[in-house]
mmCIF file of C-alpha atoms in Angstrom:
data_model
loop_
_atom_site.group_PDB
_atom_site.id
_atom_site.type_symbol
_atom_site.label_atom_id
_atom_site.label_comp_id
_atom_site.label_asym_id
_atom_site.label_seq_id
_atom_site.Cartn_x
_atom_site.Cartn_y
_atom_site.Cartn_z
ATOM 1 C CA UNK C 118 -5.268 -20.617 10.694
ATOM 2 C CA UNK C 119 -2.050 -20.894 8.755
ATOM 3 C CA UNK C 120 -1.449 -24.025 6.809
ATOM 4 C CA UNK C 121 1.226 -26.368 8.114
ATOM 5 C CA UNK C 122 3.439 -25.503 5.156
ATOM 6 C CA UNK C 123 3.208 -21.770 5.745
ATOM 7 C CA UNK C 124 3.795 -22.163 9.467
ATOM 8 C CA UNK C 125 6.836 -24.387 8.944
ATOM 9 C CA UNK C 126 8.343 -21.901 6.503
ATOM 10 C CA UNK C 127 7.894 -19.133 9.046
ATOM 11 C CA UNK C 128 9.524 -21.121 11.847
ATOM 12 C CA UNK C 129 12.388 -22.224 9.616
ATOM 13 C CA UNK C 130 13.707 -18.681 9.221
ATOM 14 C CA UNK C 131 12.794 -15.551 11.188
ATOM 15 C CA UNK C 132 9.705 -16.896 12.932
ATOM 16 C CA UNK C 133 7.671 -13.990 11.547
ATOM 17 C CA UNK C 134 4.361 -14.581 9.750
ATOM 18 C CA UNK C 135 4.189 -11.731 7.202
ATOM 19 C CA UNK C 136 1.339 -9.235 7.226
ATOM 20 C CA UNK C 137 2.802 -6.340 5.208
ATOM 21 C CA UNK C 138 5.862 -5.540 3.125
ATOM 22 C CA UNK C 139 7.630 -2.443 1.772
ATOM 23 C CA UNK C 140 10.711 -2.201 -0.447
ATOM 24 C CA UNK C 141 12.917 0.794 -1.232
ATOM 25 C CA UNK C 142 15.060 -0.942 -3.870
ATOM 26 C CA UNK C 143 15.475 -4.327 -5.511
ATOM 27 C CA UNK C 144 17.643 -5.487 -2.601
ATOM 28 C CA UNK C 145 16.368 -3.625 0.461
ATOM 29 C CA UNK C 146 12.976 -4.415 1.923
ATOM 30 C CA UNK C 147 10.971 -4.742 5.121
ATOM 31 C CA UNK C 148 8.326 -7.171 6.369
ATOM 32 C CA UNK C 149 6.041 -6.553 9.344
ATOM 33 C CA UNK C 150 4.218 -9.503 10.849
ATOM 34 C CA UNK C 151 3.365 -11.630 13.856
ATOM 35 C CA UNK C 152 6.210 -13.278 15.768
ATOM 36 C CA UNK C 153 5.523 -16.991 16.239
ATOM 37 C CA UNK C 154 8.495 -17.269 18.621
ATOM 38 C CA UNK C 155 6.774 -14.888 21.038
ATOM 39 C CA UNK C 156 5.293 -16.790 24.026
ATOM 40 C CA UNK C 157 1.891 -15.117 23.677
ATOM 41 C CA UNK C 158 1.837 -15.392 19.848
ATOM 42 C CA UNK C 159 0.561 -11.799 19.904
ATOM 43 C CA UNK C 160 3.878 -9.989 19.379
ATOM 44 C CA UNK C 161 4.464 -7.847 16.306
ATOM 45 C CA UNK C 162 7.931 -8.000 14.731
ATOM 46 C CA UNK C 163 9.642 -6.097 11.917
ATOM 47 C CA UNK C 164 12.402 -7.704 9.841
ATOM 48 C CA UNK C 165 14.511 -6.329 6.993
ATOM 49 C CA UNK C 166 16.625 -7.646 4.132
ATOM 50 C CA UNK C 167 19.595 -6.092 2.374
ATOM 51 C CA UNK C 168 20.048 -8.858 -0.213
ATOM 52 C CA UNK C 169 16.715 -9.194 -1.978
ATOM 53 C CA UNK C 170 15.209 -11.577 0.553
ATOM 54 C CA UNK C 171 18.037 -14.108 0.731
ATOM 55 C CA UNK C 172 18.464 -13.293 4.426
ATOM 56 C CA UNK C 173 16.520 -11.342 7.038
ATOM 57 C CA UNK C 174 17.364 -9.659 10.335
ATOM 58 C CA UNK C 175 15.078 -8.558 13.132
ATOM 59 C CA UNK C 176 14.652 -4.825 13.699
ATOM 60 C CA UNK C 177 13.530 -2.988 16.820
ATOM 61 C CA UNK C 178 9.731 -2.849 16.663
ATOM 62 C CA UNK C 179 7.402 -0.427 18.480
ATOM 63 C CA UNK C 180 4.614 -1.825 20.724
ATOM 64 C CA UNK C 181 1.949 -2.528 18.117
ATOM 65 C CA UNK C 182 -1.065 -4.745 18.730
ATOM 66 C CA UNK C 183 -2.293 -7.533 16.478
ATOM 67 C CA UNK C 184 -5.487 -5.973 15.066
ATOM 68 C CA UNK C 185 -8.726 -7.955 14.992
ATOM 69 C CA UNK C 186 -10.242 -6.213 11.984
ATOM 70 C CA UNK C 187 -7.563 -3.934 10.485
ATOM 71 C CA UNK C 188 -4.188 -5.091 9.192
ATOM 72 C CA UNK C 189 -0.619 -4.439 10.212
ATOM 73 C CA UNK C 190 1.138 -2.221 7.686
ATOM 74 C CA UNK C 191 4.692 -1.035 7.042
ATOM 75 C CA UNK C 192 5.851 1.615 4.574
ATOM 76 C CA UNK C 193 9.388 2.943 4.070
ATOM 77 C CA UNK C 194 10.468 5.786 1.774
ATOM 78 C CA UNK C 195 14.181 5.008 2.058
ATOM 79 C CA UNK C 196 16.568 3.161 4.358
ATOM 80 C CA UNK C 197 15.947 5.636 7.178
ATOM 81 C CA UNK C 198 12.361 6.925 7.015
ATOM 82 C CA UNK C 199 9.477 4.549 7.641
ATOM 83 C CA UNK C 200 6.072 4.038 9.262
ATOM 84 C CA UNK C 201 4.275 1.127 10.919
ATOM 85 C CA UNK C 202 0.674 0.925 12.106
ATOM 86 C CA UNK C 203 -1.855 -1.490 13.544
ATOM 87 C CA UNK C 204 -4.694 0.785 12.463
ATOM 88 C CA UNK C 205 -4.995 2.642 15.755
ATOM 89 C CA UNK C 206 -1.351 3.331 16.585
ATOM 90 C CA UNK C 207 1.038 4.950 14.122
ATOM 91 C CA UNK C 208 4.802 5.109 14.663
ATOM 92 C CA UNK C 209 7.517 6.686 12.522
ATOM 93 C CA UNK C 210 11.292 6.253 12.395
ATOM 94 C CA UNK C 211 13.896 8.512 10.827
ATOM 95 C CA UNK C 212 16.858 6.212 11.462
ATOM 96 C CA UNK C 213 15.885 2.832 10.060
ATOM 97 C CA UNK C 214 14.108 1.586 13.176
ATOM 98 C CA UNK C 215 16.691 2.411 15.827
ATOM 99 C CA UNK C 216 14.155 4.766 17.396
ATOM 100 C CA UNK C 217 10.379 4.933 16.867
ATOM 101 C CA UNK C 218 8.166 7.905 17.672
ATOM 102 C CA UNK C 219 4.382 7.647 18.241
ATOM 103 C CA UNK C 220 2.289 9.978 16.111
ATOM 104 C CA UNK C 221 0.278 11.319 19.026
ATOM 105 C CA UNK C 222 -2.781 11.541 16.759
ATOM 106 C CA UNK C 223 -6.070 10.101 18.035
ATOM 107 C CA UNK C 224 -7.909 8.167 15.357
ATOM 108 C CA UNK C 225 -7.800 5.374 12.820
ATOM 109 C CA UNK C 226 -4.899 5.317 10.383
ATOM 110 C CA UNK C 227 -5.859 4.986 6.738
ATOM 111 C CA UNK C 228 -3.678 5.541 3.674
ATOM 112 C CA UNK C 229 0.032 6.112 4.280
ATOM 113 C CA UNK C 230 2.568 7.787 2.037
ATOM 114 C CA UNK C 231 5.409 10.262 1.605
ATOM 115 C CA UNK C 232 6.051 13.473 -0.230
ATOM 116 C CA UNK C 233 9.333 15.245 -0.925
ATOM 117 C CA UNK C 234 9.471 16.674 2.582
ATOM 118 C CA UNK C 235 7.887 14.192 4.923
ATOM 119 C CA UNK C 236 5.449 11.554 6.094
ATOM 120 C CA UNK C 237 1.779 11.582 5.070
ATOM 121 C CA UNK C 238 -1.138 9.755 6.690
ATOM 122 C CA UNK C 239 -4.920 9.861 6.389
ATOM 123 C CA UNK C 240 -6.481 9.797 9.866
ATOM 124 C CA UNK C 241 -10.180 9.343 10.724
ATOM 125 C CA UNK C 242 -11.036 10.975 14.066
ATOM 126 C CA UNK C 243 -14.610 9.701 14.347
ATOM 127 C CA UNK C 244 -16.061 12.655 12.465
ATOM 128 C CA UNK C 245 -13.907 13.350 9.432
ATOM 129 C CA UNK C 246 -10.883 12.041 7.553
ATOM 130 C CA UNK C 247 -7.923 14.378 7.184
ATOM 131 C CA UNK C 248 -4.467 14.295 5.663
ATOM 132 C CA UNK C 249 -1.676 14.788 8.210
ATOM 133 C CA UNK C 250 1.960 15.650 7.464
ATOM 134 C CA UNK C 251 5.185 15.379 9.457
ATOM 135 C CA UNK C 252 8.686 16.447 8.451
ATOM 136 C CA UNK C 253 11.025 13.517 7.788
ATOM 137 C CA UNK C 254 13.625 14.264 10.425
ATOM 138 C CA UNK C 255 11.867 16.213 13.169
ATOM 139 C CA UNK C 256 8.658 17.901 14.308
ATOM 140 C CA UNK C 257 5.096 16.855 15.040
ATOM 141 C CA UNK C 258 2.209 15.722 12.876
ATOM 142 C CA UNK C 259 0.019 18.549 11.566
ATOM 143 C CA UNK C 260 -3.201 18.473 9.514
ATOM 144 C CA UNK C 261 -2.841 19.700 5.930
ATOM 145 C CA UNK C 262 -5.282 22.608 5.586
ATOM 146 C CA UNK C 263 -8.294 21.820 3.443
ATOM 147 C CA UNK C 264 -7.476 18.180 2.680
ATOM 148 C CA UNK C 265 -10.430 16.712 4.532
ATOM 149 C CA UNK C 266 -13.804 15.019 3.966
ATOM 150 C CA UNK C 267 -16.609 14.159 6.366
ATOM 151 C CA UNK C 268 -16.905 10.549 7.510
ATOM 152 C CA UNK C 269 -14.445 7.669 7.239
ATOM 153 C CA UNK C 270 -12.915 7.966 3.783
ATOM 154 C CA UNK C 271 -11.051 5.583 1.548
ATOM 155 C CA UNK C 272 -7.778 7.383 0.986
ATOM 156 C CA UNK C 273 -5.114 7.020 -1.688
ATOM 157 C CA UNK C 274 -1.672 8.639 -1.707
ATOM 158 C CA UNK C 275 0.905 8.729 -4.500
ATOM 159 C CA UNK C 276 3.807 11.065 -5.150
ATOM 160 C CA UNK C 277 2.286 14.533 -5.505
ATOM 161 C CA UNK C 278 -1.368 13.500 -5.284
ATOM 162 C CA UNK C 279 -3.993 12.513 -2.703
ATOM 163 C CA UNK C 280 -7.581 11.267 -2.969
ATOM 164 C CA UNK C 281 -10.219 11.049 -0.225
ATOM 165 C CA UNK C 282 -13.569 9.423 -0.958
ATOM 166 C CA UNK C 283 -16.694 8.248 0.849
ATOM 167 C CA UNK C 284 -18.581 5.908 -1.470
ATOM 168 C CA UNK C 285 -21.631 7.450 -3.125
ATOM 169 C CA UNK C 286 -21.177 10.789 -1.377
ATOM 170 C CA UNK C 287 -17.853 12.468 -2.027
ATOM 171 C CA UNK C 288 -14.702 11.890 -4.064
ATOM 172 C CA UNK C 289 -12.132 14.679 -3.778
ATOM 173 C CA UNK C 290 -8.610 15.016 -5.097
ATOM 174 C CA UNK C 291 -5.591 17.246 -4.446
ATOM 175 C CA UNK C 292 -2.172 17.716 -6.033
ATOM 176 C CA UNK C 293 0.956 19.199 -4.509
ATOM 177 C CA UNK C 294 2.769 22.145 -6.046
ATOM 178 C CA UNK C 295 5.427 24.494 -4.636
ATOM 179 C CA UNK C 296 2.509 26.552 -3.301
ATOM 180 C CA UNK C 297 1.107 23.589 -1.352
ATOM 181 C CA UNK C 298 -1.822 21.234 -1.812
ATOM 182 C CA UNK C 299 -4.466 22.377 -4.294
ATOM 183 C CA UNK C 300 -7.795 20.718 -5.058
ATOM 184 C CA UNK C 301 -8.485 19.582 -8.618
ATOM 185 C CA UNK C 302 -11.224 17.603 -10.340
ATOM 186 C CA UNK C 303 -11.221 14.008 -9.063
ATOM 187 C CA UNK C 304 -10.124 11.301 -11.523
ATOM 188 C CA UNK C 305 -12.997 8.968 -10.507
ATOM 189 C CA UNK C 306 -16.657 9.571 -9.614
ATOM 190 C CA UNK C 307 -18.354 9.056 -6.239
ATOM 191 C CA UNK C 308 -19.290 5.449 -7.069
ATOM 192 C CA UNK C 309 -15.701 4.430 -7.834
ATOM 193 C CA UNK C 310 -12.808 3.319 -5.664
ATOM 194 C CA UNK C 311 -9.741 5.426 -6.478
ATOM 195 C CA UNK C 312 -6.122 4.244 -6.435
ATOM 196 C CA UNK C 313 -3.301 6.533 -7.501
ATOM 197 C CA UNK C 314 0.111 6.174 -9.122
ATOM 198 C CA UNK C 315 2.827 8.539 -10.316
ATOM 199 C CA UNK C 316 5.524 7.898 -12.928
ATOM 200 C CA UNK C 317 7.919 10.813 -13.280
ATOM 201 C CA UNK C 318 5.659 13.816 -13.810
ATOM 202 C CA UNK C 319 2.761 11.700 -15.129
ATOM 203 C CA UNK C 320 -0.221 11.160 -12.829
ATOM 204 C CA UNK C 321 -2.358 8.031 -13.075
ATOM 205 C CA UNK C 322 -5.500 6.751 -11.363
ATOM 206 C CA UNK C 323 -7.195 3.366 -11.363
ATOM 207 C CA UNK C 324 -10.966 3.768 -11.065
ATOM 208 C CA UNK C 325 -12.825 0.609 -9.999
ATOM 209 C CA UNK C 326 -16.630 0.458 -10.060
ATOM 210 C CA UNK C 327 -19.726 -1.615 -10.905
ATOM 211 C CA UNK C 328 -18.822 -4.632 -8.710
ATOM 212 C CA UNK C 329 -20.435 -7.976 -9.439
ATOM 213 C CA UNK C 330 -19.849 -11.489 -8.150
ATOM 214 C CA UNK C 331 -16.059 -11.488 -7.960
ATOM 215 C CA UNK C 332 -15.701 -8.926 -10.764
ATOM 216 C CA UNK C 333 -15.653 -5.182 -11.265
ATOM 217 C CA UNK C 334 -14.980 -2.695 -14.030
ATOM 218 C CA UNK C 335 -11.538 -1.092 -13.863
ATOM 219 C CA UNK C 336 -10.292 1.868 -15.890
ATOM 220 C CA UNK C 337 -6.719 3.147 -15.979
ATOM 221 C CA UNK C 338 -6.758 6.919 -16.367
ATOM 222 C CA UNK C 339 -3.976 9.424 -17.013
ATOM 223 C CA UNK C 340 -3.967 13.162 -16.417
ATOM 224 C CA UNK C 341 -3.697 14.953 -19.758
ATOM 225 C CA UNK C 342 -3.533 18.747 -19.461
ATOM 226 C CA UNK C 343 -4.951 18.400 -15.971
ATOM 227 C CA UNK C 344 -7.909 16.198 -16.995
ATOM 228 C CA UNK C 345 -7.944 12.453 -16.343
ATOM 229 C CA UNK C 346 -8.759 10.378 -19.421
ATOM 230 C CA UNK C 347 -9.161 6.603 -19.725
ATOM 231 C CA UNK C 348 -6.121 5.165 -21.488
ATOM 232 C CA UNK C 349 -6.594 1.420 -20.864
ATOM 233 C CA UNK C 350 -9.119 -1.058 -19.451
ATOM 234 C CA UNK C 351 -7.841 -3.955 -17.289
ATOM 235 C CA UNK C 352 -9.800 -7.235 -17.014
ATOM 236 C CA UNK C 353 -13.006 -7.263 -14.939
ATOM 237 C CA UNK C 354 -11.838 -10.355 -13.046
ATOM 238 C CA UNK C 355 -11.636 -9.720 -9.313
ATOM 239 C CA UNK C 356 -12.426 -6.910 -6.895
ATOM 240 C CA UNK C 357 -9.476 -4.493 -6.873
ATOM 241 C CA UNK C 358 -7.091 -4.810 -3.901
ATOM 242 C CA UNK C 359 -3.984 -3.107 -5.288
ATOM 243 C CA UNK C 360 -2.515 -0.941 -8.036
ATOM 244 C CA UNK C 361 1.079 -0.115 -8.970
ATOM 245 C CA UNK C 362 2.605 1.523 -12.012
ATOM 246 C CA UNK C 363 6.143 2.138 -13.270
ATOM 247 C CA UNK C 364 7.846 3.018 -16.552
ATOM 248 C CA UNK C 365 7.661 -0.674 -17.488
ATOM 249 C CA UNK C 366 4.091 -1.741 -16.656
ATOM 250 C CA UNK C 367 0.860 -1.190 -14.784
ATOM 251 C CA UNK C 368 -0.196 -3.895 -12.308
ATOM 252 C CA UNK C 369 -3.614 -4.454 -10.759
ATOM 253 C CA UNK C 370 -4.223 -6.880 -7.882
ATOM 254 C CA UNK C 371 -7.751 -8.234 -7.551
ATOM 255 C CA UNK C 372 -9.599 -11.024 -5.771
ATOM 256 C CA UNK C 373 -12.873 -12.885 -6.297
ATOM 257 C CA UNK C 374 -14.494 -16.322 -6.367
ATOM 258 C CA UNK C 375 -11.727 -17.832 -4.194
ATOM 259 C CA UNK C 376 -8.986 -16.677 -6.581
ATOM 260 C CA UNK C 377 -6.588 -13.762 -6.545
ATOM 261 C CA UNK C 378 -5.024 -12.198 -9.623
ATOM 262 C CA UNK C 379 -2.336 -9.820 -10.795
ATOM 263 C CA UNK C 380 -3.335 -8.261 -14.122
ATOM 264 C CA UNK C 381 -0.560 -6.656 -16.165
ATOM 265 C CA UNK C 382 -0.767 -3.884 -18.763
ATOM 266 C CA UNK C 383 -1.191 -1.225 -19.921
ATOM 267 C CA UNK C 384 -2.141 -1.123 -23.549
ATOM 268 C CA UNK C 385 -4.953 -2.747 -25.467
ATOM 269 C CA UNK C 386 -3.935 -6.229 -24.360
ATOM 270 C CA UNK C 387 -3.732 -7.058 -20.667
ATOM 271 C CA UNK C 388 -2.452 -10.380 -19.335
ATOM 272 C CA UNK C 389 -2.866 -12.109 -15.972
ATOM 273 C CA UNK C 390 0.589 -13.523 -15.140
ATOM 274 C CA UNK C 391 -0.249 -14.478 -11.536
ATOM 275 C CA UNK C 392 -3.350 -16.392 -10.425
ATOM 276 C CA UNK C 393 -3.489 -18.120 -7.048
ATOM 277 C CA UNK C 394 -6.305 -19.555 -4.985
ATOM 278 C CA UNK C 395 -7.012 -18.207 -1.549
ATOM 279 C CA UNK C 396 -6.625 -14.830 0.157
ATOM 280 C CA UNK C 397 -6.188 -11.421 -1.408
ATOM 281 C CA UNK C 398 -2.968 -9.761 -2.577
ATOM 282 C CA UNK C 399 -2.068 -6.593 -0.641
ATOM 283 C CA UNK C 400 0.783 -4.055 -0.642
ATOM 284 C CA UNK C 401 1.358 -4.386 -4.390
ATOM 285 C CA UNK C 402 4.120 -1.902 -5.221
ATOM 286 C CA UNK C 403 7.131 -1.223 -7.428
ATOM 287 C CA UNK C 404 10.468 -0.414 -5.793
ATOM 288 C CA UNK C 405 11.895 0.530 -9.209
ATOM 289 C CA UNK C 406 10.776 0.150 -12.817
ATOM 290 C CA UNK C 407 11.147 -3.658 -12.864
ATOM 291 C CA UNK C 408 10.985 -4.902 -9.274
ATOM 292 C CA UNK C 409 7.605 -5.411 -7.602
ATOM 293 C CA UNK C 410 6.407 -7.118 -4.429
ATOM 294 C CA UNK C 411 3.148 -8.091 -2.739
ATOM 295 C CA UNK C 412 1.775 -9.912 0.304
ATOM 296 C CA UNK C 413 -0.615 -12.830 -0.077
ATOM 297 C CA UNK C 414 -2.940 -13.209 2.896
ATOM 298 C CA UNK C 415 -1.531 -12.693 6.370
ATOM 299 C CA UNK C 416 -1.574 -13.952 9.965
ATOM 300 C CA UNK C 417 -4.604 -16.088 10.716
ATOM 301 C CA UNK C 418 -5.346 -16.664 7.016
ATOM 302 C CA UNK C 419 -4.781 -19.715 4.855
ATOM 303 C CA UNK C 420 -1.537 -18.263 3.514
ATOM 304 C CA UNK C 421 0.872 -15.572 4.723
ATOM 305 C CA UNK C 422 3.448 -15.102 1.987
ATOM 306 C CA UNK C 423 5.537 -12.478 0.211
ATOM 307 C CA UNK C 424 6.008 -12.629 -3.562
ATOM 308 C CA UNK C 425 8.502 -10.751 -5.708
ATOM 309 C CA UNK C 426 8.848 -10.021 -9.410
ATOM 310 C CA UNK C 427 12.129 -9.043 -11.082
ATOM 311 C CA UNK C 428 10.655 -8.395 -14.540
ATOM 312 C CA UNK C 429 7.859 -5.854 -13.963
ATOM 313 C CA UNK C 430 5.238 -8.441 -13.023
ATOM 314 C CA UNK C 431 5.695 -11.057 -15.745
ATOM 315 C CA UNK C 432 6.992 -13.725 -13.344
ATOM 316 C CA UNK C 433 6.655 -14.046 -9.566
ATOM 317 C CA UNK C 434 8.555 -16.018 -6.945
ATOM 318 C CA UNK C 435 7.843 -16.800 -3.318
ATOM 319 C CA UNK C 436 10.273 -15.322 -0.773
ATOM 320 C CA UNK C 437 11.150 -17.156 2.437
ATOM 321 C CA UNK C 438 10.805 -14.787 5.384
#
């Protein structure tokens, strides 16, 4: 259940309890969540801001369900092109939400992302997990040849790179070139969770492994001449739930022992500028070098909040949705 404070904040503005957020600039962002104004309290609603969260407007939303086990997610590449999913249904828009198109793919939606020509999504069909691609403005979803692993994989997508892994069995990695997607040596081993980031032409990976009671080892790796090498080691505090990197900083979201953290680096000295009790931080991302956002919790949890940083993760403020 939401706390009274969180519920009152939601009702005071849009009436939407946030589940996921995506930003394309410091000022322009989206929040997908559950509409408390809806009579059944089961309606999903998308809202957007053009002024950094000072005000929000409702946007046409496709018929998503409130998932019992998965989470609602939204991801936009720019003002026009975006995706929303409830885990089973995936919709895309090429005009800022005026019209939504169902993917038509049967399966469970995993990692979402974009490349320079279209939408990307990892879909598990009950047998294997595959990367699918769709042009930004038209066309249908098609599987990317060869980017596939057996079983339900943990997927990660960043600009120009994709990882698919099933823990303890397989961890595979591809990069995109003008010739298409090509497999390379994975940045992390089969016992690690892989998260990816790209800054300019530099490719990064966060490898998280050896989990303990609310802790795990994390290594920030960078591709040097095509080989990933550890360049920094974030704190062990928390099980990794997010990773984002820009020209200004690397950020790692983690949760454990009833606390959630944002660790900030890179370099020899990492700090932890944000520590809050309660549910995990999700959707950690930079919209530019200095502006970052995340979601804390979600519908049905103790908190459902969106936080924003204007100084590359040093300080965070709560946004009213």
